[in-house]
Short mmCIF file of N, CA and C in Angstrom, two decimals:
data_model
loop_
_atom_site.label_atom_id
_atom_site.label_comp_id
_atom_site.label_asym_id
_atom_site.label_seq_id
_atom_site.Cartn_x
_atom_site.Cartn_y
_atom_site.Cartn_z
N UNK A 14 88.54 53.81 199.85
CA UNK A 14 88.45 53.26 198.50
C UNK A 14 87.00 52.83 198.26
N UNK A 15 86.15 53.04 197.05
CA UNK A 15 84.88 53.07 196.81
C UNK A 15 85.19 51.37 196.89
N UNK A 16 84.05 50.56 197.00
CA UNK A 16 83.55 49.25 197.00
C UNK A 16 83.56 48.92 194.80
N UNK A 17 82.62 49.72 194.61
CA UNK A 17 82.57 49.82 192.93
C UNK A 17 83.08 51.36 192.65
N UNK A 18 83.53 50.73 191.26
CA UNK A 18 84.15 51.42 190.24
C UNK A 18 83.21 51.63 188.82
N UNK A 19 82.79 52.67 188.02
CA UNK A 19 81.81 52.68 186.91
C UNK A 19 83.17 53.12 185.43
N UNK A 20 83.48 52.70 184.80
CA UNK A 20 84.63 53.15 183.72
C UNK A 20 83.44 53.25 182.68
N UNK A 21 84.11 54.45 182.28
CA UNK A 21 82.75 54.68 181.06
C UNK A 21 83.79 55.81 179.82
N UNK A 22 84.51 55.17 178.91
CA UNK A 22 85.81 56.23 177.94
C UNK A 22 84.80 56.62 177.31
N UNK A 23 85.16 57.81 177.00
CA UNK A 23 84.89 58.75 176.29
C UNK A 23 84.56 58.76 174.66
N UNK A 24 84.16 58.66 173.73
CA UNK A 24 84.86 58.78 172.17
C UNK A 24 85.83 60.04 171.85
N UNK A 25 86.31 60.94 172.55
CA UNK A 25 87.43 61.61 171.90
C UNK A 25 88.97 60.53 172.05
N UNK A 26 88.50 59.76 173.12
CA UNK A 26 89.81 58.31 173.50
C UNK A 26 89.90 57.68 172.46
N UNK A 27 89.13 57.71 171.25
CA UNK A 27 89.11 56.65 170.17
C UNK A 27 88.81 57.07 169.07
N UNK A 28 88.06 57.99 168.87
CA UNK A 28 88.19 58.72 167.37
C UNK A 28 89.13 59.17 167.07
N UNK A 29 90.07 59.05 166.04
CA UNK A 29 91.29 60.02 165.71
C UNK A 29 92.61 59.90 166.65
N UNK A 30 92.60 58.46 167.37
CA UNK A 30 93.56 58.49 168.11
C UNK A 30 94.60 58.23 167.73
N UNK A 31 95.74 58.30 167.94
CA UNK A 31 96.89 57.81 167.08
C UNK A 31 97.17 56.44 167.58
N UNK A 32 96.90 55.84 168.54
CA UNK A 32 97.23 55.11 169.55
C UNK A 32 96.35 53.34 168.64
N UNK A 33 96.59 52.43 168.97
CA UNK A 33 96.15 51.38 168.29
C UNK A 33 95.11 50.70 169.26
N UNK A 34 93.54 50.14 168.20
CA UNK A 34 92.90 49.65 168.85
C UNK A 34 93.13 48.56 170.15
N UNK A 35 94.27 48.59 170.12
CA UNK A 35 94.87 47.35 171.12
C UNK A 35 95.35 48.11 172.09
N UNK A 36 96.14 49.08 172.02
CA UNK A 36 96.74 49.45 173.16
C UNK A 36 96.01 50.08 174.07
N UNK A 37 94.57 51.03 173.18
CA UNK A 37 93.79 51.89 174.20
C UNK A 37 93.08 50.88 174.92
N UNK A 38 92.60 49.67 173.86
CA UNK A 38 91.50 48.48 175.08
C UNK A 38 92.81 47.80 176.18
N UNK A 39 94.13 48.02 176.02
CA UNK A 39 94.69 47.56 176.99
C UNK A 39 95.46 48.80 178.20
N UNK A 40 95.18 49.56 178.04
CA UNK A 40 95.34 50.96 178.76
C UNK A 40 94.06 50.52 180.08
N UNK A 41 92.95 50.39 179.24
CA UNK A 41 92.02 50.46 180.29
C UNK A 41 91.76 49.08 180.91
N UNK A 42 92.01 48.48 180.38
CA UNK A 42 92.19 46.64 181.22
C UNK A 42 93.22 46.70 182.25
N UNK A 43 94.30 47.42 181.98
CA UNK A 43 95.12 47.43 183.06
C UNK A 43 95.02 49.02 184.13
N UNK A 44 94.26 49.72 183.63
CA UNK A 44 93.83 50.78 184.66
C UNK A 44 92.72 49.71 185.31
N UNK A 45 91.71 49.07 185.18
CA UNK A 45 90.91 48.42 186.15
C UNK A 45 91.38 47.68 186.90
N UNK A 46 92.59 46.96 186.31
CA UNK A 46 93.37 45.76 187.38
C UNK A 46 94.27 46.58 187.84
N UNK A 47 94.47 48.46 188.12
CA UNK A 47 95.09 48.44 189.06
C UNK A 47 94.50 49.02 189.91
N UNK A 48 92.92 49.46 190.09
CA UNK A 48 92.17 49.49 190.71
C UNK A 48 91.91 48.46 191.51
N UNK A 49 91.75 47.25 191.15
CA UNK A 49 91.61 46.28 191.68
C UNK A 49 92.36 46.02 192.94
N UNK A 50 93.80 46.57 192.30
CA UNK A 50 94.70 45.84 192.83
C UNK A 50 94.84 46.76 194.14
N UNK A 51 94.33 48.28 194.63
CA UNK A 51 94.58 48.96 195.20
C UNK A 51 92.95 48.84 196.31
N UNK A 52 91.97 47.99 196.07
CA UNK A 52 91.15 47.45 196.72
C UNK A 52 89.51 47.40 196.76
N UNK A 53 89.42 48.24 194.94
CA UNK A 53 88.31 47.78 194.93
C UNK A 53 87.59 46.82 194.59
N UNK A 54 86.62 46.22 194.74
CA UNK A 54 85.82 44.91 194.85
C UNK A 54 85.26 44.40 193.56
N UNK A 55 84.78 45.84 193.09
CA UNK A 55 84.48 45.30 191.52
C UNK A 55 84.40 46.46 190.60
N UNK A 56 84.95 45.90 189.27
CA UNK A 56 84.80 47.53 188.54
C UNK A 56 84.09 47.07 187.30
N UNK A 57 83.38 47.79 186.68
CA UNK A 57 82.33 48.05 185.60
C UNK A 57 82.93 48.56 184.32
N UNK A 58 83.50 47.93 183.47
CA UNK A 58 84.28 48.52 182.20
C UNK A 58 83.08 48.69 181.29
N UNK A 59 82.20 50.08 181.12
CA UNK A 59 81.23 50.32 180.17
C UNK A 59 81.85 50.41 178.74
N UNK A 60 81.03 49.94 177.67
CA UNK A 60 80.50 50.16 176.42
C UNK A 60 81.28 51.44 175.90
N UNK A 61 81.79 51.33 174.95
CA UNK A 61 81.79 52.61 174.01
C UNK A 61 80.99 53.22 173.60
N UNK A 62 80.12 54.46 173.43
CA UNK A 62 79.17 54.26 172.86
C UNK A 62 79.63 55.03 170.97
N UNK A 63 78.97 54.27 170.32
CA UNK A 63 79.53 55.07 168.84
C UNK A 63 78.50 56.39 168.81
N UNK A 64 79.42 56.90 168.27
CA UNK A 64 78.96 58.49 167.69
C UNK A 64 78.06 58.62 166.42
N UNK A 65 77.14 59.57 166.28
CA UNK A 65 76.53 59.80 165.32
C UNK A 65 76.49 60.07 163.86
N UNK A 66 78.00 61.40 164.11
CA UNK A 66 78.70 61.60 163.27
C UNK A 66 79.21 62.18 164.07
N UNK A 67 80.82 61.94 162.94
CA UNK A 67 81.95 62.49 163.37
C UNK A 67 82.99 63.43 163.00
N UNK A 68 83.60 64.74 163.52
CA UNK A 68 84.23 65.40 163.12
C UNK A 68 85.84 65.33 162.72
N UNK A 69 86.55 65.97 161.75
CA UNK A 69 87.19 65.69 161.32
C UNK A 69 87.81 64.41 161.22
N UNK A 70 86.99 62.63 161.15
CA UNK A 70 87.72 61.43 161.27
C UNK A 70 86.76 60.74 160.29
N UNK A 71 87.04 59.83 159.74
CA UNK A 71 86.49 58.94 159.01
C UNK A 71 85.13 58.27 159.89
N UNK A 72 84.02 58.29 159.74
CA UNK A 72 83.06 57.86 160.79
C UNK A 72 83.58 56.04 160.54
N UNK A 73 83.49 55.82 159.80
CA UNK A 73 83.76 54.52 159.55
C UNK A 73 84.90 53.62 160.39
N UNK A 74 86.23 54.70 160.21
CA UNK A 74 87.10 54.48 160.98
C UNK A 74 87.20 54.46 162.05
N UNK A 75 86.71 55.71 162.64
CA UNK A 75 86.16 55.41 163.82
C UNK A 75 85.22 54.99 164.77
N UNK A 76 84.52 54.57 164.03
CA UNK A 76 83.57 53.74 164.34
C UNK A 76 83.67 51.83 164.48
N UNK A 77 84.70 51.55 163.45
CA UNK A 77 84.93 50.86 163.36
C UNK A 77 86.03 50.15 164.85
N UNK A 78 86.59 51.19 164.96
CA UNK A 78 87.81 51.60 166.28
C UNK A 78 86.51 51.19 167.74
N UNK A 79 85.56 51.72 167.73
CA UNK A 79 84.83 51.44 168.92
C UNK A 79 84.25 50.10 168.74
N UNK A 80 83.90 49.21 167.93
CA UNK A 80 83.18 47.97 167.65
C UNK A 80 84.78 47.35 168.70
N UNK A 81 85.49 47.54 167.83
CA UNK A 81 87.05 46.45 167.69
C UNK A 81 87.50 46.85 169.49
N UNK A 82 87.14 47.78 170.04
CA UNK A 82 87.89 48.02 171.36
C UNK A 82 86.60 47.47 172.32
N UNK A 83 85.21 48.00 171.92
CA UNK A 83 84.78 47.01 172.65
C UNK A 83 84.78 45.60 173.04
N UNK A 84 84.83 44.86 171.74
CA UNK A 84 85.00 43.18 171.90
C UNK A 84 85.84 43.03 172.53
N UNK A 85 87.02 43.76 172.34
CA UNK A 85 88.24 43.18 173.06
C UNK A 85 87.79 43.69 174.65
N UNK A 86 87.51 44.69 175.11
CA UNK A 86 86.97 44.74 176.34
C UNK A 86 86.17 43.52 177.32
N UNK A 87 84.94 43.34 176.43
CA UNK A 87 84.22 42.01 176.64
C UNK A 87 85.09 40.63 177.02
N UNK A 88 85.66 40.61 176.05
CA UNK A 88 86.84 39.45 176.32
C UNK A 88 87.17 39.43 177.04
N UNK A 89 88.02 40.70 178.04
CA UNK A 89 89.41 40.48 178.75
C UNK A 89 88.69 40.82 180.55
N UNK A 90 86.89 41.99 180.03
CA UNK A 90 86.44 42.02 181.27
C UNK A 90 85.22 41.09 181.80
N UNK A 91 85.93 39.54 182.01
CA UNK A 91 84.67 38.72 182.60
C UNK A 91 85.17 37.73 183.59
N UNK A 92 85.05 38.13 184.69
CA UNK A 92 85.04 37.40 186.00
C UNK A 92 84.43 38.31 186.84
N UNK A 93 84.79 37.64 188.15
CA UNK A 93 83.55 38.26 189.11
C UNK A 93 84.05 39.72 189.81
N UNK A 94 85.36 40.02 189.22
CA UNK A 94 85.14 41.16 190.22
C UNK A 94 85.40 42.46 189.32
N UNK A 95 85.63 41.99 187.74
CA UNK A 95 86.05 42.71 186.60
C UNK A 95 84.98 42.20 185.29
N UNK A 96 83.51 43.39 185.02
CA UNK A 96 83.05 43.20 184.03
C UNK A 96 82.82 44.21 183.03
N UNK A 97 82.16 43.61 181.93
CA UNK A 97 81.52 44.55 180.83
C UNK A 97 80.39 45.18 181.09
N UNK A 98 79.61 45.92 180.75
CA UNK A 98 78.84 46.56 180.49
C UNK A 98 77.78 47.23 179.12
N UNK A 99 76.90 46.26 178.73
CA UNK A 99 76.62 46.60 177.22
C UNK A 99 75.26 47.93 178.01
N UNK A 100 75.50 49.11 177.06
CA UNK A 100 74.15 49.95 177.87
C UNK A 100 73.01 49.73 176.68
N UNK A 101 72.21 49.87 177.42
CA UNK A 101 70.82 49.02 177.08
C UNK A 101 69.84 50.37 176.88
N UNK A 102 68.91 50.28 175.50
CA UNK A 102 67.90 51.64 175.24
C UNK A 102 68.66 52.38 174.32
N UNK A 103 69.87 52.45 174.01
CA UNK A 103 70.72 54.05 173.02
C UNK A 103 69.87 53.15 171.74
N UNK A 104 70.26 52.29 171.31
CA UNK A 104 70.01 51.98 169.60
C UNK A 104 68.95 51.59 169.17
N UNK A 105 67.69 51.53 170.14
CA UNK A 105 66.30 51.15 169.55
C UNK A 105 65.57 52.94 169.93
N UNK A 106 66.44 53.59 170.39
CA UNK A 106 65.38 54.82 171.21
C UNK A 106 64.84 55.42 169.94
N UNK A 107 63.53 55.74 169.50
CA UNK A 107 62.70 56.33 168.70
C UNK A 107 63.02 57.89 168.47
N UNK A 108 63.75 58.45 169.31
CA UNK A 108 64.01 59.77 169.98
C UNK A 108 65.48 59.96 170.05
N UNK A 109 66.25 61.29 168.88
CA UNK A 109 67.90 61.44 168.63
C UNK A 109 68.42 61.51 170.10
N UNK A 110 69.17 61.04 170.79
CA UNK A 110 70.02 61.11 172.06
C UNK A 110 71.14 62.17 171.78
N UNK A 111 71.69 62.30 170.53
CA UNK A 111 72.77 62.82 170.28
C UNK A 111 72.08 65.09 170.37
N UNK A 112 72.90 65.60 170.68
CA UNK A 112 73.14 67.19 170.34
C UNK A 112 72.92 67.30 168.61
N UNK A 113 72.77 68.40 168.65
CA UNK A 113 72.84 68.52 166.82
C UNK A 113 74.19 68.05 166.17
N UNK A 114 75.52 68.38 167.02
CA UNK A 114 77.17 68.14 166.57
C UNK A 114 77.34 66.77 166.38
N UNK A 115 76.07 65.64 166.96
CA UNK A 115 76.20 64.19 166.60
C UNK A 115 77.29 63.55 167.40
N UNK A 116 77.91 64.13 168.49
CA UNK A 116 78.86 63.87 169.03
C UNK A 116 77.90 63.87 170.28
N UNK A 117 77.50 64.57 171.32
CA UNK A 117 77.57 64.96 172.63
C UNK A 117 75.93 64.63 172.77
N UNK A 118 75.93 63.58 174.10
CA UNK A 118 74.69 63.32 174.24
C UNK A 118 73.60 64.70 174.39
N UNK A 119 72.39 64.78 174.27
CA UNK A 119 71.41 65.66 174.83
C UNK A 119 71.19 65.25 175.91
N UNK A 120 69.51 66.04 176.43
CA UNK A 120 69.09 65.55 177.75
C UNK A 120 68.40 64.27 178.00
N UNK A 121 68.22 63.65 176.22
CA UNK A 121 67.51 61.72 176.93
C UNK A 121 68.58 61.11 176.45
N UNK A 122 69.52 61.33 175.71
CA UNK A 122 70.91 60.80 175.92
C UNK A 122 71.53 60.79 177.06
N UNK A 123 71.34 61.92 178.17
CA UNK A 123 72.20 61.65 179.21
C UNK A 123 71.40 60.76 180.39
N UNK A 124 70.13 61.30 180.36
CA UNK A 124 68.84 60.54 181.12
C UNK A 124 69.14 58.67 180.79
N UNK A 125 69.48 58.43 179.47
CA UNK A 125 69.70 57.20 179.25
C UNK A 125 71.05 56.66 179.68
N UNK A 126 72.06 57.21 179.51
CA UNK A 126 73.43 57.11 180.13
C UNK A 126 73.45 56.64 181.74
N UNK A 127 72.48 57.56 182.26
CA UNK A 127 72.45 57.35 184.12
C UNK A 127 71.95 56.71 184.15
N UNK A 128 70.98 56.21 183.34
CA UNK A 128 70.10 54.85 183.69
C UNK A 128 70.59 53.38 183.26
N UNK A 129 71.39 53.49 182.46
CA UNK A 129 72.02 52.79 182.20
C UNK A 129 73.32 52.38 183.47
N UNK A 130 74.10 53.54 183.36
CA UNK A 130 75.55 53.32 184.61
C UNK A 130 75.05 53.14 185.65
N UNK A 131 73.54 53.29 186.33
CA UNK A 131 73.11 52.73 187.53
C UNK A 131 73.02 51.34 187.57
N UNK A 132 72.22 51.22 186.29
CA UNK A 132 72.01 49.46 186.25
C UNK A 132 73.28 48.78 186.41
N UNK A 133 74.42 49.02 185.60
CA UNK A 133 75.73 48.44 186.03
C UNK A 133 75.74 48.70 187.56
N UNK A 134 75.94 49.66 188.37
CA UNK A 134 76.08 49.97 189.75
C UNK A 134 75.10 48.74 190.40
N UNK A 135 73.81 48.64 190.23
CA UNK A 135 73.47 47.73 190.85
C UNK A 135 73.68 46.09 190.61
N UNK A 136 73.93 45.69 189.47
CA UNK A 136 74.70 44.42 189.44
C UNK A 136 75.58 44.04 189.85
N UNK A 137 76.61 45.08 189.53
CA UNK A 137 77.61 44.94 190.34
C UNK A 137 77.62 44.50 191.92
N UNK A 138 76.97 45.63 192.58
CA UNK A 138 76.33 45.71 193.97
C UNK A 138 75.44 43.96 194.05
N UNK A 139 74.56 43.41 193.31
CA UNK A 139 74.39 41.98 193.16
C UNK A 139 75.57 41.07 193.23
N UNK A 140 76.07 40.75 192.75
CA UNK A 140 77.50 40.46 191.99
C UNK A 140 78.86 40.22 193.64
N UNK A 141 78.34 41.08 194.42
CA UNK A 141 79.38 41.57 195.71
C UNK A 141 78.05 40.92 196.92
N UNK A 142 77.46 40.99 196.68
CA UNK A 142 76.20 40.30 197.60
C UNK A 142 75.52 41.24 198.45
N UNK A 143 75.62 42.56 197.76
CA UNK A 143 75.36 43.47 198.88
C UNK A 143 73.97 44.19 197.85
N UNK A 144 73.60 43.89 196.80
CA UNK A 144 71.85 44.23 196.38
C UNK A 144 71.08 43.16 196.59
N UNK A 145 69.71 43.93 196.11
CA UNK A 145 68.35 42.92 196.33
C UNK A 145 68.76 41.52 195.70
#
């Protein structure tokens, strides 16, 4: 069993889902606590990230769907062995991250993604007493 866990959903999980902003942020609150529960040490519930634009869904709506599932994430992931993850660099970058489809990161969208899910990896790894 890995020591850390990195959770990072998707936006096809939340655009256009039929499913209610509550149930998907509680799908994945209770997929981490049963990670937990099966022995890993700490898990990393990342950020949604919102989409650029969006296909066939109301951007609004769904956009709105990722604000509302994150908070509730934040909320439910804060103690020491279950956190959030806000990724840091997507919304000031000077430079489109997104593909032309406004959906699918490019190559400094994904460059920013790994640099980002590392930084969680190493806090975490802080966090367990086992980083600098």
């Amino acid at each position: 069993m890995p020591a850390i866990v990195v959770l990072c959903l998707g936006g096809n999980d939340v655009y256009g889902s039929p499913e209610s902003v509550l149930t998907v942020g509680m799908r994945l609150y209770e997929y981490a606590q049963s990670l937990l529960a099966r022995g890993v040490l700490h898990v990393v519930v990342c950020q949604i990230v919102r989409r650029q634009c969006v296909r066939r869904y109301s951007w609004e709506d769904g956009t709105q769907r990722v604000v509302d599932i994150n908070e509730f994430l934040k909320a439910v992931c804060d103690n020491e062995r279950l956190s959030f993850w806000y990724h840091r660099g997507f919304w000031q970058s000077q430079r489109n991250i997104f593909r032309g489809d406004g959906v699918h990161f490019n190559d400094l969208g994904n460059y920013k993604l790994w640099r980002s899910v590392k930084g969680a990896v190493f806090v975490a790894l802080k966090r367990l007493g086992l980083g600098r």
